[in-house]
mmCIF file of C-alpha atoms in Angstrom:
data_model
loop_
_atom_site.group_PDB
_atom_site.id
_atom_site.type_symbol
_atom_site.label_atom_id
_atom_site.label_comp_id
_atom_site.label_asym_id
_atom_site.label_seq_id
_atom_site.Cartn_x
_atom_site.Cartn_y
_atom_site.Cartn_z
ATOM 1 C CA UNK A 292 0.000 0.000 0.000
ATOM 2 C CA UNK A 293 0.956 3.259 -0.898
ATOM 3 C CA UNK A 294 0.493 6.370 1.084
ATOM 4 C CA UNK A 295 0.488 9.863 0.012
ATOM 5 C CA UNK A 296 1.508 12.951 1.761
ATOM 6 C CA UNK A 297 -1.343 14.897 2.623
ATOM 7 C CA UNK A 298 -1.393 18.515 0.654
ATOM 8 C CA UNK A 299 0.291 21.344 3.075
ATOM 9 C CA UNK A 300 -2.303 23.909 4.130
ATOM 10 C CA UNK A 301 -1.495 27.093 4.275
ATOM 11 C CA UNK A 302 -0.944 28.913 8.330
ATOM 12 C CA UNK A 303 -2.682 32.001 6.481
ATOM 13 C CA UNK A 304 -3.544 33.322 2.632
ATOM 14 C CA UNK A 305 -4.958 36.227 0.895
ATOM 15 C CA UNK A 306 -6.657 36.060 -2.222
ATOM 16 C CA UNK A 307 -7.545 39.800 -4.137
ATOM 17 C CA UNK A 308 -8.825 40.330 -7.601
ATOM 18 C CA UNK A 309 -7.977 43.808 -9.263
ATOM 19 C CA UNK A 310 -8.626 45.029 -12.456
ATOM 20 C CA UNK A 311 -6.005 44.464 -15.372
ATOM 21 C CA UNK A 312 -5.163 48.571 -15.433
ATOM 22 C CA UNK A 313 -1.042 49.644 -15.056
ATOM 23 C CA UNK A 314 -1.894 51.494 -11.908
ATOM 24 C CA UNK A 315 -2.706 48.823 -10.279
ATOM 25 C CA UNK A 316 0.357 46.807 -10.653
ATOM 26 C CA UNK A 317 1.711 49.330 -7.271
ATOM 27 C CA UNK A 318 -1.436 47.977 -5.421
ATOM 28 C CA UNK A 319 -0.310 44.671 -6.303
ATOM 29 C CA UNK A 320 3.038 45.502 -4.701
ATOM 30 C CA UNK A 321 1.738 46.888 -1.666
ATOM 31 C CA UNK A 322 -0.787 44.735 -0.658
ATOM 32 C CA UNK A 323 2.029 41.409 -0.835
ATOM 33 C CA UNK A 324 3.860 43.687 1.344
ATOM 34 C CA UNK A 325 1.513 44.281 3.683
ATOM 35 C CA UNK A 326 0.357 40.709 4.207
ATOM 36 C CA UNK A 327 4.060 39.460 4.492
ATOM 37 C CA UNK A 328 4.764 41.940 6.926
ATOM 38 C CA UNK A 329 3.885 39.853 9.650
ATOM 39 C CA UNK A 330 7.216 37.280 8.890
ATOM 40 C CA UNK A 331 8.845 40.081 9.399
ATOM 41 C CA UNK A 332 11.042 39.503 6.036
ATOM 42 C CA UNK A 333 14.028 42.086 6.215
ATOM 43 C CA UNK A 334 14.011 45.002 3.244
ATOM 44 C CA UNK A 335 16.232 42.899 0.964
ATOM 45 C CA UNK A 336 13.278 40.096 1.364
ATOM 46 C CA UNK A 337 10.694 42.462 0.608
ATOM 47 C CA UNK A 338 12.317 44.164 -1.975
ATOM 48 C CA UNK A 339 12.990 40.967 -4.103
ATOM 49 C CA UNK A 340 9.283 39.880 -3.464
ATOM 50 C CA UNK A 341 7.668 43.548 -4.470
ATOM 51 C CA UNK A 342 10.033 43.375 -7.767
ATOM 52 C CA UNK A 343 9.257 39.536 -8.757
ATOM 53 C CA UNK A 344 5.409 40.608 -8.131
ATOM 54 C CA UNK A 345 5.571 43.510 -10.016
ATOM 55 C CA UNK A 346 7.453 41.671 -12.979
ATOM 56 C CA UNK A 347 4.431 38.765 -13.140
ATOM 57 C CA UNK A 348 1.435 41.318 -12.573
ATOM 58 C CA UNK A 349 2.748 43.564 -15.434
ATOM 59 C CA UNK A 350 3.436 40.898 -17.740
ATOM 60 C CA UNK A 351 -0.456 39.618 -16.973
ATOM 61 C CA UNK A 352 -1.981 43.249 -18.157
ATOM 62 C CA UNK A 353 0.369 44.236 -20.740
ATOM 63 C CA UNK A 354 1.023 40.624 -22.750
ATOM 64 C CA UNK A 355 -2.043 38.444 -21.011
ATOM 65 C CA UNK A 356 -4.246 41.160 -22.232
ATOM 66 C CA UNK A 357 -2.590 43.191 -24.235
ATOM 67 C CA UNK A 358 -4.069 45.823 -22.258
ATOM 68 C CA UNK A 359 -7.351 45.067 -23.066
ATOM 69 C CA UNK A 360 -10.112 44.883 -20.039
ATOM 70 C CA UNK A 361 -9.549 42.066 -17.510
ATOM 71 C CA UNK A 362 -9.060 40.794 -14.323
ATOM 72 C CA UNK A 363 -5.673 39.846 -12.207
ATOM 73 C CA UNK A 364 -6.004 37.235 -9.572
ATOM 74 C CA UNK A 365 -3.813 37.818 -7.011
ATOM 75 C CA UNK A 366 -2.963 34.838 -4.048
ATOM 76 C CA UNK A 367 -0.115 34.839 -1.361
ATOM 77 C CA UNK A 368 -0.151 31.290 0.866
ATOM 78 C CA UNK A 369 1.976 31.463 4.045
ATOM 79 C CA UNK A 370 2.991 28.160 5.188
ATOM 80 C CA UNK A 371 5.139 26.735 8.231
ATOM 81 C CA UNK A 372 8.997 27.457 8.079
ATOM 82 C CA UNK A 373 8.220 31.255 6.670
ATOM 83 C CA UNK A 374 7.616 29.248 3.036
ATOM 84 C CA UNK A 375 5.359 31.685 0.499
ATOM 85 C CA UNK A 376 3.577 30.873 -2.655
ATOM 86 C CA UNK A 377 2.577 33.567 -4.567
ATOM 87 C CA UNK A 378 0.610 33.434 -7.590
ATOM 88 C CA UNK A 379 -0.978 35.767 -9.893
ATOM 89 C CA UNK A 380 -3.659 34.829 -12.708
ATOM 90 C CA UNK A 381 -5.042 36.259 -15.691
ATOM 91 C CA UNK A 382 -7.703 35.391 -18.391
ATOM 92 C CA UNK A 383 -6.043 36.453 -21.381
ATOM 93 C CA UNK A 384 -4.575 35.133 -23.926
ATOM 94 C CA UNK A 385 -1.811 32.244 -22.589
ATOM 95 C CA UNK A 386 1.326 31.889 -24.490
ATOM 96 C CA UNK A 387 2.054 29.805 -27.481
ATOM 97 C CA UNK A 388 5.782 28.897 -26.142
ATOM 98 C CA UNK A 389 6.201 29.060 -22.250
ATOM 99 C CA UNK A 390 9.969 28.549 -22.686
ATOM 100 C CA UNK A 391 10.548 30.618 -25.430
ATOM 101 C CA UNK A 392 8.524 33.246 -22.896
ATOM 102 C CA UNK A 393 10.997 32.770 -20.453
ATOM 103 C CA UNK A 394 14.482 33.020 -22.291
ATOM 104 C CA UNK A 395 16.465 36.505 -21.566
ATOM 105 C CA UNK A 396 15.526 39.349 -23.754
ATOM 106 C CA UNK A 397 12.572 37.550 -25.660
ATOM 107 C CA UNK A 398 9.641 39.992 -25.576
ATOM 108 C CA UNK A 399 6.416 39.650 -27.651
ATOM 109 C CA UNK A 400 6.453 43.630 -27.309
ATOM 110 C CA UNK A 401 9.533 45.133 -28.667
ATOM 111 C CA UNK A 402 7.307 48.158 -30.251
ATOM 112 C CA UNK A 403 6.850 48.726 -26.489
ATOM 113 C CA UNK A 404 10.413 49.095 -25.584
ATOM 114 C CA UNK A 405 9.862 46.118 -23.725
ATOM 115 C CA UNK A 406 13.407 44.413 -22.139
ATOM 116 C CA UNK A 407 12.149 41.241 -22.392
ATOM 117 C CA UNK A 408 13.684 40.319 -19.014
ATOM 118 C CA UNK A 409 10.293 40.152 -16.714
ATOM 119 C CA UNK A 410 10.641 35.701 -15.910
ATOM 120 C CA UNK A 411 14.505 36.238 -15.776
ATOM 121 C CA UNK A 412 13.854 39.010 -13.007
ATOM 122 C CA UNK A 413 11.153 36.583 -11.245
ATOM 123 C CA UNK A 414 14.033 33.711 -11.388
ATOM 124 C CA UNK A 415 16.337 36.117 -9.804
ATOM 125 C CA UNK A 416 15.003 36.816 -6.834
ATOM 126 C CA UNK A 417 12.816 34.098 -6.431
ATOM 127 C CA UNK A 418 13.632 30.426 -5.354
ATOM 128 C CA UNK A 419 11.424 28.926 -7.890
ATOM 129 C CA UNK A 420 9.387 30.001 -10.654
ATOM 130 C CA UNK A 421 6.507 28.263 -12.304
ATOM 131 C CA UNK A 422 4.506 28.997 -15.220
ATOM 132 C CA UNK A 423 1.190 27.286 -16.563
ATOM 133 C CA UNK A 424 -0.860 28.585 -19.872
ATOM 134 C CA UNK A 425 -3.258 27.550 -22.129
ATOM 135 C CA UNK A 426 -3.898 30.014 -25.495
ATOM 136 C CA UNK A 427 -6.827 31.761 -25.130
ATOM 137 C CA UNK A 428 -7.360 30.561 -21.580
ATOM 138 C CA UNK A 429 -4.543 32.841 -19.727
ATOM 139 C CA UNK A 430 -1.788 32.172 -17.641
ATOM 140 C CA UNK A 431 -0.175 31.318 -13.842
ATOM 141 C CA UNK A 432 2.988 32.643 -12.458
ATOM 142 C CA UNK A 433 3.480 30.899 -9.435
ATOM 143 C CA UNK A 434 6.499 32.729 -7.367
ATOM 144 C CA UNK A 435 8.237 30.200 -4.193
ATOM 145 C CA UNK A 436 10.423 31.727 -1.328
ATOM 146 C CA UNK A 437 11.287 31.111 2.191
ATOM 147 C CA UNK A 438 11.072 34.222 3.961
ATOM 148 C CA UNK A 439 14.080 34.445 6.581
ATOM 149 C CA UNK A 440 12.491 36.640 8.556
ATOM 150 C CA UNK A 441 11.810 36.979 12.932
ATOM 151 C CA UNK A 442 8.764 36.099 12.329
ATOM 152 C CA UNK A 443 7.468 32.295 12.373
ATOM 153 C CA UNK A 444 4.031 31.251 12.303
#
């Protein structure tokens, strides 16, 4: 008999849906900020965490929709050890090439002056990076740290 590992739940989680508008990618920012505040993660932490968030919410308005109207999903999952999952959703419409997305200075935007460096920012300062899509069906960035933080839950 095999036994599996029961799924890890989560000590606490937020879950916020914004609309797909630039402005809102600071909002974004702020409110992972403020719900990670209390690991208290040191400013290098929070720093990397604000800049891989604002990397995957910008690529979900400006190449999930193509700023077009939408919606952003938004989750953060705190789990034992100071682990976080973040991950932020959109409805638009998913890429054709997930690697291809994700290699150094490819951007479907160069008209944009787009760096095409968004997922190599994310891998940066992130511990893992994940990426789901289906064309026409959108797209999840899902962004892994351990927070080193005072803090323990």
């Amino acid at each position: 008999m095999i036994l599996s590992r029961p799924p890890l739940r989560p000590l606490n989680e937020m879950t916020v849906t914004f609309p797909a508008l630039s402005e809102n990618e600071r909002f974004a920012r702020l409110a992972v900020s403020g719900f990670l505040s209390q690991l208290d993660p040191n400013i290098s932490e929070l720093s990397d965490i604000k800049t891989a968030v604002s990397e995957a919410v910008t690529n979900a308005i400006v190449h999930g929709y193509r700023d077009e109207p939408g919606e952003v999903i938004l989750q953060v999952r705190i789990f034992s050890g100071g682990r976080i999952v973040i991950k932020i959703q959109d409805r638009g419409c998913g890429m054709e090439d997930i690697a291809k997305a994700m290699t150094p200075l490819y951007t479907t935007s160069p008209e944009d002056d787009r760096a095409g460096l968004g997922f190599t920012i994310m891998e940066t300062f992130m511990e893992k990076v994940k990426v789901k899509s289906r064309q026409g069906k959108g797209t999840t960035v899902q962004l892994e740290r351990t927070i080193q933080g005072k803090k323990r839950l």
